[in-house]
Amino acid sequence: MKTVMAVILVLLGLVVGFGGVWLLALGGSPYYVMAAAGLLVAGLLLLLGRPTGLLVYALVIAGSLGWAIYEVGFDWWQLAPRGGLLIVLGLLMLTPWVRRPLARRSGKAWGVSALALVAAILASVAVAVYSMTIDVHQIAGTVPEAEAATLPPSEATVVPAEWHAYGRTPGGSHYSPLTAITPANVAGLQKVWEYHTGDVRVEDDPEETTYEVTPTLVDGLLYVCTPHQIAIALDPLTGSEVWRYDPQVGVNKQRQHQTCRGLSYVAVEGAAAGSVCASRVLLPTADARLIALDAKTGSVCTGFGDNGAVNLALNMPNFYPGSYYSTSPPVVAGGLVIVGGAVNDNVSTTEPSGVIRAFDVATGALVWNFDSGNPDETAPIAAGLPYVGNSPNAWSLLSVDEQLDMVYAPMGNAPPDQYGGDRTPETERFSSSVTALDLRTGQVRWVFQAVHHDLWDMDTPSQPQLVDLARDGETVPALVQATKQGDIYVLDRRTGEPLLPVTEEPAPQGAVEGDFTAPTQPTSALSFKPEPLREKDMWGATPVDQLYCRIRFRSLNYEGRYTPPSTRGSIVYPGNFGTFNWGGVAVDPVRQIVFATPVYLAFIVKLIPRADDTTSYVSESEPGFNENFGAPFAAMMRPFWSPIGLPCQAPPWGYVAAADLNTGEVIWQHRNGTVRDLSPLPLPFEMGVPGIGGPIVTAGGVGFHSGTLDYFVRAFDVSDGRELWRERLPAGGQATPMTFQGSDGRQYVVVVAGGHGSTGTAAGDAIIAYALPAS
């Protein structure tokens, strides 16, 4: 055993030494070279049977402990990979199989060396135990008591018991005025029913087949859609199916996203009460249709569009099956249904248009079209004319303020995302922005750009959320926009002017040939942007894979947020997964806060020069995603992982947090989620894991979230962020929950558990309702 330990130390020393010299040559830490020298000496001494090998190893442990505390303080999850393997090996050296041969040969010398090793191990354990008792990443605080406040008009349009749209209201706040569930009783929530849609992933589905739907509850029926756009109405008290409509969209790998985030409900003005299609739900499909269904029966409203459907491929340039469709429910207001669409990212420079269109909600007739490639011409396009191809699109959820007659669109990029040398002035104006349109005409009212000359896929990803803020005795109509880069902008929704300061900060330069980077980028006073990565932030399960991540960090381009893509490879942090994505945040209009679940994952982007417009450089099969045919570069994008599949950056990777909308202050922040479903063993470590899918907040003081990559739905005390309740889900819960009050008087919380293709969470088809026990 002594010889085995000696060989292990020598081999470990050689590996660490090789990597350490490499890292040092890149300008990195000298620690690994010194540690390798100690390991080699200790190993060789053990091979020679000399107990001083234990003393040298004790010095390695002690030196490593000091170095670790110097780099990362008392952060347990940073200390563990630096010392864990060394401690395990040290304990093995104290076993009888190593101790006896050394003690027989050296007598008292063994005791001195062993005592030094024991002392080094005990010191390390003491530091580890202490670090477990603190959370260096936590922000502790309490939300001030809410003062009386009037709900904004967009909240008042929905009766408190119901949930009419993705974010409950046309303003998308994710807020419910229900108060039956409180911090005092939420732990008593129980599963009331569980329904399975039967729509599961099949072999030919695209990788990103995801279950992202948020149910809606209107007039006694709960409405959902499935990844293959099957529309279903359920009895909200029992979960029993009332009706089902299957649009038969089939499967197609050309679709980058196979999902449906929700249905839109509308009562048609002037329709006779109880008549067919007097109330209807609107279903966007993956084959580019917008279908109207009778809300009570699920039958097709044949008077809408062409026999019940509007063909969204009309006038669409460069259209091919799977290239354009709407993944998000449209917004309904003023007798109009307004729909955006998702355009395939990074396939080519000749993709369909990102046009936003408004149709008459009763007839399906086109009323206006806003094409960001031709923004001034909003009158309905002539039958034979095309929209502008490759224009920025609005793939996420829109909001509307009927009092101001404005629609708010979160805008994405024109493909490709990572190269912008050929973009038009219109593309530069509207990309990665919030664009306000006139509800009646589609004309631009204002534009606020969140990223200038976006080269990072930092689409404005989530629904603009409307709230009225109390400012200096006045009520100011505001818009809250969460972004992938971590900033949350608070704007006057009348003008687009910031209500919280927005500063232009210098940005890294050095784009590839033919492109450029913006000299500055905007930053909001309310921001969850991460601190820039440093070499000491690199992580791993052991010193070896941590060393690998350090070498990778030093080998890639990185100058902080907005480091431009490069042919060498660049770190993008936060990555295009986002600090926030389509789920956004929840806005409490009474407490005047956001309830948020920020995520932190770094990605690597490498540009590959293209020799022609046909060769595949980064994709293995047909859709050709990230090939950027027609552009000078293909783009290879992947998470910044270690060789064993762990993030190269240290945890936490996900939080739950609250921030003040009037000051921008982060009030409290806590790590959120375990690695139970991310590790080979179901370990319950509370490391703070990534998530996708938004939170909701209630007037009762409870927030709900199910999007973390462990399979739980959780409830939190909005006042201080304490987790109050969790329940295991049968699959990934990457969707935004909702809540309603049933006809029995109970408040229900509904969660969808179907998984997310890009995150690798378990797929499923479950819709689950929870409520407090009936009294």
Coordinates of N, CA and C in Angstrom, one line a residue, residues 427-559:
T427 N -31.7 46.9 -38.8 CA -31.3 45.9 -37.9 C -30.6 46.4 -36.7
E428 N -29.7 47.4 -36.9 CA -29.0 48.0 -35.8 C -29.9 48.7 -34.9
R429 N -31.0 49.3 -35.4 CA -31.9 50.1 -34.5 C -32.7 49.2 -33.6
F430 N -33.2 48.1 -34.2 CA -34.3 47.3 -33.5 C -33.7 46.1 -32.8
S431 N -32.6 45.6 -33.1 CA -32.0 44.4 -32.5 C -31.9 44.5 -31.0
S432 N -32.3 43.5 -30.2 CA -32.1 43.4 -28.8 C -32.6 44.7 -28.1
S433 N -33.8 45.0 -28.4 CA -34.5 46.2 -27.9 C -35.8 45.9 -27.3
V434 N -36.4 46.9 -26.7 CA -37.9 46.9 -26.4 C -38.4 47.9 -27.4
T435 N -39.4 47.5 -28.2 CA -39.9 48.4 -29.2 C -41.4 48.6 -28.9
A436 N -41.8 49.9 -28.7 CA -43.2 50.2 -28.5 C -43.9 50.6 -29.8
L437 N -45.0 49.9 -30.0 CA -45.8 50.1 -31.3 C -47.2 50.7 -30.9
D438 N -47.7 51.4 -31.8 CA -49.1 51.9 -31.7 C -50.0 50.7 -31.9
L439 N -50.9 50.6 -30.9 CA -51.8 49.4 -31.0 C -52.7 49.4 -32.2
R440 N -53.1 50.6 -32.7 CA -54.0 50.7 -33.8 C -53.4 50.6 -35.1
T441 N -52.1 51.1 -35.2 CA -51.5 51.2 -36.5 C -50.2 50.4 -36.7
G442 N -49.6 50.0 -35.6 CA -48.3 49.3 -35.7 C -47.1 50.3 -35.9
Q443 N -47.4 51.6 -35.9 CA -46.2 52.5 -36.1 C -45.4 52.5 -34.8
V444 N -44.1 52.8 -35.0 CA -43.2 52.8 -33.9 C -43.4 54.1 -33.0
R445 N -43.6 53.8 -31.7 CA -43.7 55.0 -30.8 C -42.4 55.3 -30.1
W446 N -41.7 54.2 -29.7 CA -40.3 54.5 -29.2 C -39.5 53.2 -29.2
V447 N -38.2 53.3 -29.1 CA -37.3 52.1 -29.0 C -36.3 52.3 -27.9
F448 N -36.1 51.3 -27.1 CA -35.0 51.3 -26.1 C -34.1 50.1 -26.4
Q449 N -32.9 50.3 -26.7 CA -32.0 49.2 -27.0 C -31.2 48.7 -25.8
A450 N -31.3 47.5 -25.5 CA -30.6 46.9 -24.3 C -29.2 46.5 -24.6
V451 N -28.9 46.1 -25.9 CA -27.5 45.8 -26.3 C -27.2 46.4 -27.6
H452 N -26.1 47.1 -27.7 CA -25.8 47.7 -29.0 C -25.0 46.7 -29.8
H453 N -25.3 46.6 -31.1 CA -24.6 45.7 -32.0 C -24.3 44.4 -31.4
D454 N -25.4 43.7 -31.1 CA -25.4 42.5 -30.3 C -24.7 41.4 -31.1
L455 N -23.6 40.8 -30.5 CA -22.8 39.7 -31.1 C -22.9 38.5 -30.2
W456 N -23.8 38.4 -29.2 CA -23.8 37.4 -28.2 C -25.1 36.7 -28.1
D457 N -26.0 36.9 -29.0 CA -27.4 36.3 -28.9 C -28.1 36.8 -27.6
M458 N -27.9 38.0 -27.3 CA -28.5 38.6 -26.1 C -29.9 39.2 -26.5
D459 N -30.7 38.4 -27.2 CA -32.0 38.9 -27.5 C -32.7 39.4 -26.3
T460 N -33.6 40.3 -26.4 CA -34.5 40.7 -25.3 C -35.4 39.5 -25.1
P461 N -35.3 38.7 -24.1 CA -35.9 37.4 -24.1 C -37.3 37.3 -23.5
S462 N -37.7 38.2 -22.7 CA -38.9 38.0 -21.9 C -39.9 39.1 -22.1
Q463 N -41.1 38.8 -21.6 CA -42.2 39.7 -21.8 C -42.0 41.0 -21.1
P464 N -42.1 42.2 -21.7 CA -42.0 43.5 -21.0 C -43.2 43.5 -20.0
Q465 N -42.9 43.8 -18.7 CA -43.9 43.7 -17.7 C -44.3 45.1 -17.2
L466 N -45.6 45.3 -17.1 CA -46.1 46.7 -16.9 C -46.5 46.8 -15.4
V467 N -46.1 47.9 -14.8 CA -46.4 48.2 -13.4 C -46.5 49.7 -13.2
D468 N -47.3 50.1 -12.3 CA -47.4 51.6 -11.9 C -46.6 51.8 -10.7
L469 N -45.6 52.7 -10.8 CA -44.7 52.9 -9.6 C -45.1 54.2 -8.9
A470 N -44.9 54.2 -7.6 CA -45.2 55.4 -6.8 C -43.9 56.2 -6.7
R471 N -43.9 57.3 -7.3 CA -42.7 58.2 -7.4 C -43.0 59.6 -6.9
D472 N -42.5 60.0 -5.8 CA -42.7 61.4 -5.3 C -44.1 61.8 -5.3
G473 N -45.0 60.9 -4.8 CA -46.4 61.2 -4.7 C -47.2 61.1 -5.9
E474 N -46.5 60.7 -7.0 CA -47.2 60.5 -8.3 C -47.2 59.0 -8.7
T475 N -48.1 58.6 -9.6 CA -48.1 57.3 -10.1 C -47.5 57.3 -11.5
V476 N -46.4 56.6 -11.7 CA -45.7 56.6 -13.0 C -45.9 55.3 -13.7
P477 N -46.5 55.3 -14.9 CA -46.6 54.0 -15.7 C -45.2 53.5 -16.1
A478 N -44.9 52.4 -15.7 CA -43.5 51.9 -15.9 C -43.6 50.5 -16.7
L479 N -42.4 50.2 -17.2 CA -42.2 48.9 -17.9 C -40.9 48.3 -17.3
V480 N -41.0 47.1 -17.0 CA -39.8 46.4 -16.4 C -39.4 45.3 -17.4
Q481 N -38.1 45.4 -17.9 CA -37.6 44.5 -18.9 C -36.4 43.7 -18.3
A482 N -36.5 42.4 -18.1 CA -35.4 41.6 -17.7 C -34.6 41.1 -19.0
T483 N -33.3 41.0 -18.9 CA -32.5 40.6 -20.0 C -31.6 39.5 -19.7
K484 N -31.1 38.9 -20.8 CA -30.1 37.8 -20.7 C -28.8 38.2 -20.0
Q485 N -28.4 39.5 -20.3 CA -27.1 39.9 -19.7 C -27.2 40.3 -18.2
G486 N -28.4 40.2 -17.6 CA -28.6 40.4 -16.2 C -29.1 41.8 -15.8
D487 N -29.2 42.7 -16.7 CA -29.8 44.0 -16.4 C -31.3 43.9 -16.4
I488 N -31.9 44.6 -15.5 CA -33.4 44.8 -15.5 C -33.6 46.3 -15.7
Y489 N -34.2 46.6 -16.8 CA -34.4 48.1 -17.1 C -35.8 48.4 -16.6
V490 N -35.9 49.6 -16.0 CA -37.2 50.1 -15.6 C -37.4 51.4 -16.3
L491 N -38.4 51.4 -17.2 CA -38.6 52.5 -18.2 C -40.0 53.1 -18.0
D492 N -40.1 54.4 -18.3 CA -41.4 55.0 -18.5 C -42.0 54.4 -19.7
R493 N -43.1 53.7 -19.6 CA -43.7 53.0 -20.7 C -44.4 54.0 -21.7
R494 N -44.5 55.2 -21.3 CA -45.1 56.2 -22.3 C -44.0 56.6 -23.3
T495 N -42.8 56.7 -22.8 CA -41.7 57.3 -23.7 C -40.5 56.4 -23.9
G496 N -40.3 55.4 -23.0 CA -39.1 54.6 -23.1 C -37.9 55.2 -22.4
E497 N -38.1 56.3 -21.7 CA -37.1 56.9 -20.9 C -36.8 56.1 -19.6
P498 N -35.6 55.9 -19.2 CA -35.3 55.2 -18.0 C -35.8 55.9 -16.7
L499 N -36.4 55.1 -15.9 CA -36.8 55.6 -14.5 C -35.8 55.3 -13.5
L500 N -35.0 54.3 -13.7 CA -33.8 54.0 -13.0 C -32.6 54.3 -13.9
P501 N -31.5 54.9 -13.3 CA -30.4 55.3 -14.2 C -29.9 54.2 -15.1
V502 N -29.6 54.5 -16.3 CA -28.9 53.6 -17.3 C -27.6 54.4 -17.7
T503 N -26.5 53.7 -17.5 CA -25.2 54.3 -17.9 C -24.6 53.5 -19.0
E504 N -23.9 54.2 -19.9 CA -23.1 53.6 -21.0 C -21.7 53.3 -20.4
E505 N -21.3 52.0 -20.4 CA -20.0 51.7 -19.9 C -19.1 51.2 -21.0
P506 N -17.8 51.5 -21.0 CA -16.9 51.0 -22.0 C -17.0 49.5 -22.2
A507 N -17.0 49.0 -23.4 CA -17.1 47.6 -23.7 C -15.8 47.1 -24.4
P508 N -15.5 45.8 -24.2 CA -14.3 45.2 -24.8 C -14.4 45.4 -26.4
Q509 N -13.2 45.6 -27.0 CA -13.2 45.7 -28.4 C -12.4 44.5 -29.1
G510 N -12.3 44.5 -30.4 CA -11.6 43.5 -31.1 C -12.4 42.5 -31.8
A511 N -13.4 42.9 -32.5 CA -14.2 42.0 -33.3 C -13.4 41.4 -34.5
V512 N -13.9 40.3 -35.1 CA -13.2 39.7 -36.2 C -13.3 40.6 -37.4
E513 N -12.4 40.3 -38.4 CA -12.3 41.1 -39.6 C -13.7 41.2 -40.2
G514 N -14.0 42.4 -40.6 CA -15.3 42.7 -41.3 C -16.4 43.1 -40.3
D515 N -16.2 43.0 -39.0 CA -17.2 43.3 -38.0 C -16.6 44.4 -37.1
F516 N -17.4 44.8 -36.2 CA -17.0 45.8 -35.2 C -17.7 45.6 -33.9
T517 N -17.3 46.2 -32.8 CA -18.0 46.1 -31.6 C -18.4 47.5 -31.2
A518 N -19.5 47.6 -30.5 CA -19.9 49.0 -30.0 C -19.0 49.4 -28.9
P519 N -18.6 50.7 -28.9 CA -17.7 51.2 -27.9 C -18.2 51.1 -26.5
T520 N -19.5 51.2 -26.3 CA -20.1 51.2 -25.0 C -21.3 50.3 -25.0
Q521 N -21.8 49.9 -23.8 CA -23.0 49.1 -23.7 C -23.7 49.6 -22.5
P522 N -25.1 49.6 -22.5 CA -25.9 50.2 -21.4 C -25.9 49.2 -20.2
T523 N -26.0 49.8 -19.0 CA -26.1 49.0 -17.8 C -27.1 49.7 -16.9
S524 N -28.0 48.9 -16.4 CA -29.1 49.5 -15.5 C -28.6 49.6 -14.1
A525 N -29.2 50.5 -13.3 CA -28.9 50.6 -11.9 C -29.5 49.4 -11.2
L526 N -30.5 48.7 -11.8 CA -31.1 47.5 -11.2 C -30.5 46.4 -12.1
S527 N -29.5 45.7 -11.5 CA -28.8 44.7 -12.3 C -28.4 43.5 -11.5
F528 N -28.6 42.3 -12.1 CA -28.0 41.0 -11.6 C -26.8 40.6 -12.4
K529 N -26.2 41.5 -13.1 CA -25.0 41.1 -13.9 C -24.0 40.5 -13.0
P530 N -23.3 39.5 -13.4 CA -22.3 38.8 -12.6 C -21.0 39.6 -12.5
E531 N -20.2 39.4 -11.5 CA -18.9 39.9 -11.5 C -18.1 39.2 -12.6
P532 N -17.1 39.9 -13.2 CA -16.3 39.3 -14.2 C -15.6 38.1 -13.7
L533 N -15.5 37.1 -14.5 CA -14.8 35.8 -14.1 C -13.3 36.1 -13.9
R534 N -12.7 35.4 -13.0 CA -11.2 35.5 -12.8 C -10.7 34.0 -12.8
E535 N -9.4 33.9 -12.9 CA -8.9 32.5 -12.9 C -9.3 31.8 -11.6
K536 N -9.3 32.5 -10.5 CA -9.6 31.8 -9.2 C -11.1 31.4 -9.1
D537 N -11.9 31.8 -10.0 CA -13.3 31.4 -10.1 C -13.5 30.1 -10.8
M538 N -12.4 29.5 -11.4 CA -12.5 28.3 -12.1 C -12.7 27.1 -11.0
W539 N -13.5 26.1 -11.5 CA -14.0 25.1 -10.5 C -13.8 23.7 -11.1
G540 N -14.0 22.7 -10.2 CA -13.9 21.3 -10.7 C -14.1 20.4 -9.5
A541 N -14.2 19.2 -9.7 CA -14.4 18.2 -8.6 C -13.1 17.9 -7.9
T542 N -12.0 18.1 -8.6 CA -10.6 17.9 -8.0 C -9.7 19.0 -8.5
P543 N -8.5 19.0 -7.9 CA -7.5 20.0 -8.4 C -7.2 19.8 -9.9
V544 N -7.3 18.6 -10.4 CA -6.9 18.3 -11.7 C -7.8 18.9 -12.7
D545 N -9.2 18.7 -12.6 CA -10.1 19.3 -13.6 C -10.2 20.8 -13.3
Q546 N -10.0 21.2 -12.1 CA -10.0 22.7 -11.9 C -8.8 23.3 -12.6
L547 N -7.6 22.6 -12.6 CA -6.5 23.1 -13.3 C -6.8 23.1 -14.8
Y548 N -7.5 22.1 -15.3 CA -7.9 22.1 -16.8 C -8.7 23.4 -17.0
C549 N -9.6 23.7 -16.2 CA -10.5 24.9 -16.4 C -9.7 26.2 -16.3
R550 N -8.7 26.2 -15.5 CA -7.8 27.4 -15.4 C -7.1 27.6 -16.7
I551 N -6.6 26.5 -17.2 CA -5.8 26.6 -18.5 C -6.7 27.0 -19.6
R552 N -7.9 26.5 -19.7 CA -8.9 26.9 -20.7 C -9.2 28.4 -20.5
F553 N -9.4 28.8 -19.3 CA -9.8 30.2 -19.1 C -8.7 31.1 -19.6
R554 N -7.4 30.7 -19.3 CA -6.3 31.6 -19.8 C -6.1 31.4 -21.3
S555 N -6.6 30.4 -21.9 CA -6.4 30.1 -23.3 C -7.4 30.8 -24.2
L556 N -8.5 31.2 -23.6 CA -9.6 31.8 -24.4 C -9.6 33.3 -24.2
N557 N -10.2 34.0 -25.2 CA -10.4 35.5 -25.0 C -11.4 35.7 -24.0
Y558 N -11.1 36.6 -23.1 CA -12.1 37.1 -22.1 C -11.7 38.4 -21.5
E559 N -12.5 39.4 -21.6 CA -12.2 40.7 -21.0 C -13.5 41.2 -20.3

